[in-house]
Structures are given as C-alpha cells and as structure tokens.
Amino acid sequence: MKKATLIGLVGVIIITLLQVFYLIRNLTEDYSIPAEYIIQNIIGLAGWCGISYFFIELYKRQK
C-alpha cells in the first residue's frame, strides 16, 4: 500500500503543479504553441492515472 500511496501523492503533486502553471500562464496571457498543450495533457493524464491507481489499490485492500 505504501507504493500506491506514493504514486497517488505524486499524481496529486503533478496535477497541482499543472494547475499553478495554468494560472500563471493565464495571468500573463502567454499564448503557447499547440505541441505544448499536448505535452501538458499527457502529463496531466499521468497524474490522474497515479491517483486512479491509488484508489484501485485501496478498493482491493477493502475486500
């Protein structure tokens, strides 16, 4: 369970950092190239996968 907790925590940190990045980018109105959006979405998806893995392992331990 320690591994799942660590992966979930890393996922939460990734999502939080992306949200801070979006906030800063929106405040400065810096428009970026489309490839940057693809990379950001992949990183965000990896963060959500980490969080999902944590909850799946938590569900398995409940049984």
Coordinates of N, CA and C in Angstrom, one line a residue:
M1 N 0.8 -1.2 0.0 CA 0.0 0.0 0.0 C 0.9 1.3 0.0
K2 N 2.1 1.1 0.5 CA 3.0 2.3 0.5 C 3.3 2.8 -0.9
K3 N 3.5 1.8 -1.8 CA 3.8 2.2 -3.2 C 2.6 2.9 -3.8
A4 N 1.4 2.4 -3.6 CA 0.2 3.0 -4.2 C 0.0 4.4 -3.6
T5 N 0.3 4.6 -2.3 CA 0.1 5.9 -1.7 C 1.1 6.9 -2.3
L6 N 2.4 6.4 -2.5 CA 3.4 7.3 -3.1 C 3.0 7.7 -4.5
I7 N 2.5 6.7 -5.3 CA 2.1 7.1 -6.6 C 1.0 8.0 -6.7
G8 N 0.0 7.8 -5.8 CA -1.1 8.7 -5.7 C -0.7 10.1 -5.3
L9 N 0.2 10.2 -4.3 CA 0.7 11.5 -3.9 C 1.5 12.2 -5.0
V10 N 2.3 11.5 -5.8 CA 3.0 12.1 -6.9 C 1.9 12.6 -7.9
G11 N 0.9 11.8 -8.2 CA -0.2 12.2 -9.1 C -0.8 13.5 -8.6
V12 N -1.1 13.7 -7.3 CA -1.7 14.9 -6.8 C -0.7 16.1 -7.0
I13 N 0.5 15.9 -6.8 CA 1.5 16.9 -6.9 C 1.6 17.4 -8.4
I14 N 1.6 16.4 -9.3 CA 1.6 16.7 -10.7 C 0.4 17.6 -11.1
I15 N -0.8 17.2 -10.7 CA -2.0 17.9 -11.0 C -1.9 19.3 -10.4
T16 N -1.4 19.4 -9.2 CA -1.3 20.8 -8.6 C -0.3 21.7 -9.3
L17 N 0.8 21.1 -9.7 CA 1.8 21.9 -10.4 C 1.2 22.4 -11.8
L18 N 0.5 21.5 -12.4 CA -0.1 21.9 -13.7 C -1.1 23.0 -13.5
Q19 N -1.9 22.9 -12.5 CA -2.9 24.0 -12.2 C -2.2 25.3 -11.9
V20 N -1.1 25.3 -11.2 CA -0.4 26.5 -10.9 C 0.2 27.1 -12.2
F21 N 0.7 26.2 -13.0 CA 1.3 26.6 -14.3 C 0.2 27.3 -15.2
Y22 N -1.0 26.7 -15.2 CA -2.1 27.2 -16.0 C -2.5 28.6 -15.4
L23 N -2.5 28.8 -14.1 CA -2.9 30.0 -13.5 C -1.9 31.1 -13.9
I24 N -0.6 30.8 -13.8 CA 0.5 31.8 -14.2 C 0.4 32.1 -15.7
R25 N 0.2 31.1 -16.5 CA 0.1 31.4 -17.9 C -1.1 32.2 -18.3
N26 N -2.3 32.0 -17.6 CA -3.5 32.8 -17.9 C -3.3 34.2 -17.4
L27 N -2.6 34.4 -16.3 CA -2.4 35.7 -15.8 C -1.5 36.6 -16.6
T28 N -0.5 35.9 -17.2 CA 0.4 36.6 -18.1 C 0.0 36.7 -19.6
E29 N -1.1 35.9 -19.9 CA -1.6 35.8 -21.2 C -0.6 35.4 -22.2
D30 N 0.2 34.5 -21.8 CA 1.3 34.0 -22.7 C 0.7 32.8 -23.5
Y31 N 0.5 33.0 -24.8 CA -0.1 32.0 -25.7 C 1.1 31.1 -26.2
S32 N 0.8 29.8 -26.1 CA 1.9 28.9 -26.4 C 1.5 28.1 -27.7
I33 N 2.4 27.3 -28.2 CA 2.2 26.5 -29.4 C 1.4 25.3 -29.0
P34 N 0.7 24.7 -30.0 CA -0.2 23.6 -29.8 C 0.6 22.3 -29.2
A35 N 1.8 22.1 -29.6 CA 2.6 21.0 -29.1 C 2.7 21.0 -27.5
E36 N 2.8 22.2 -27.0 CA 2.9 22.4 -25.5 C 1.6 21.9 -24.9
Y37 N 0.4 22.1 -25.5 CA -0.8 21.7 -24.9 C -0.9 20.1 -24.9
I38 N -0.3 19.5 -25.9 CA -0.3 18.0 -26.0 C 0.5 17.5 -24.8
I39 N 1.7 18.1 -24.6 CA 2.6 17.6 -23.6 C 1.9 17.8 -22.2
Q40 N 1.3 19.0 -22.0 CA 0.6 19.2 -20.7 C -0.5 18.2 -20.5
N41 N -1.3 17.9 -21.5 CA -2.3 16.9 -21.4 C -1.8 15.5 -21.0
I42 N -0.7 15.2 -21.6 CA -0.1 13.8 -21.3 C 0.4 13.8 -19.9
I43 N 1.0 14.9 -19.4 CA 1.5 15.0 -18.0 C 0.3 14.9 -17.1
G44 N -0.8 15.7 -17.4 CA -2.0 15.6 -16.6 C -2.6 14.3 -16.5
L45 N -2.6 13.6 -17.7 CA -3.2 12.2 -17.7 C -2.4 11.3 -16.8
A46 N -1.0 11.4 -16.8 CA -0.2 10.6 -16.0 C -0.5 10.9 -14.5
G47 N -0.7 12.1 -14.2 CA -1.1 12.4 -12.8 C -2.4 11.8 -12.4
W48 N -3.4 11.9 -13.2 CA -4.7 11.2 -12.9 C -4.6 9.7 -12.8
C49 N -3.7 9.1 -13.7 CA -3.5 7.7 -13.6 C -2.9 7.3 -12.3
G50 N -2.0 8.1 -11.7 CA -1.4 7.8 -10.4 C -2.5 7.8 -9.3
I51 N -3.4 8.8 -9.4 CA -4.4 8.9 -8.4 C -5.4 7.8 -8.5
S52 N -5.7 7.4 -9.8 CA -6.6 6.2 -10.0 C -6.0 4.9 -9.5
Y53 N -4.7 4.8 -9.7 CA -4.0 3.6 -9.2 C -4.2 3.5 -7.7
F54 N -4.0 4.6 -7.0 CA -4.2 4.6 -5.5 C -5.5 4.1 -5.1
F55 N -6.6 4.7 -5.7 CA -7.9 4.3 -5.3 C -8.3 2.9 -5.7
I56 N -7.7 2.4 -6.8 CA -7.9 1.0 -7.2 C -7.3 0.0 -6.1
E57 N -6.1 0.4 -5.7 CA -5.4 -0.4 -4.7 C -6.1 -0.3 -3.3
L58 N -6.7 0.8 -3.1 CA -7.4 1.0 -1.8 C -8.7 0.1 -1.8
Y59 N -9.3 0.1 -3.0 CA -10.5 -0.7 -3.2 C -10.2 -2.2 -3.0
K60 N -9.1 -2.7 -3.6 CA -8.7 -4.0 -3.5 C -8.4 -4.4 -2.0
R61 N -7.8 -3.5 -1.2 CA -7.5 -3.8 0.2 C -8.7 -3.9 1.0
Q62 N -9.8 -3.3 0.6 CA -11.1 -3.2 1.3 C -11.7 -4.6 1.4
K63 N -11.5 -5.4 0.4 CA -12.2 -6.7 0.4 C -11.7 -7.7 1.4

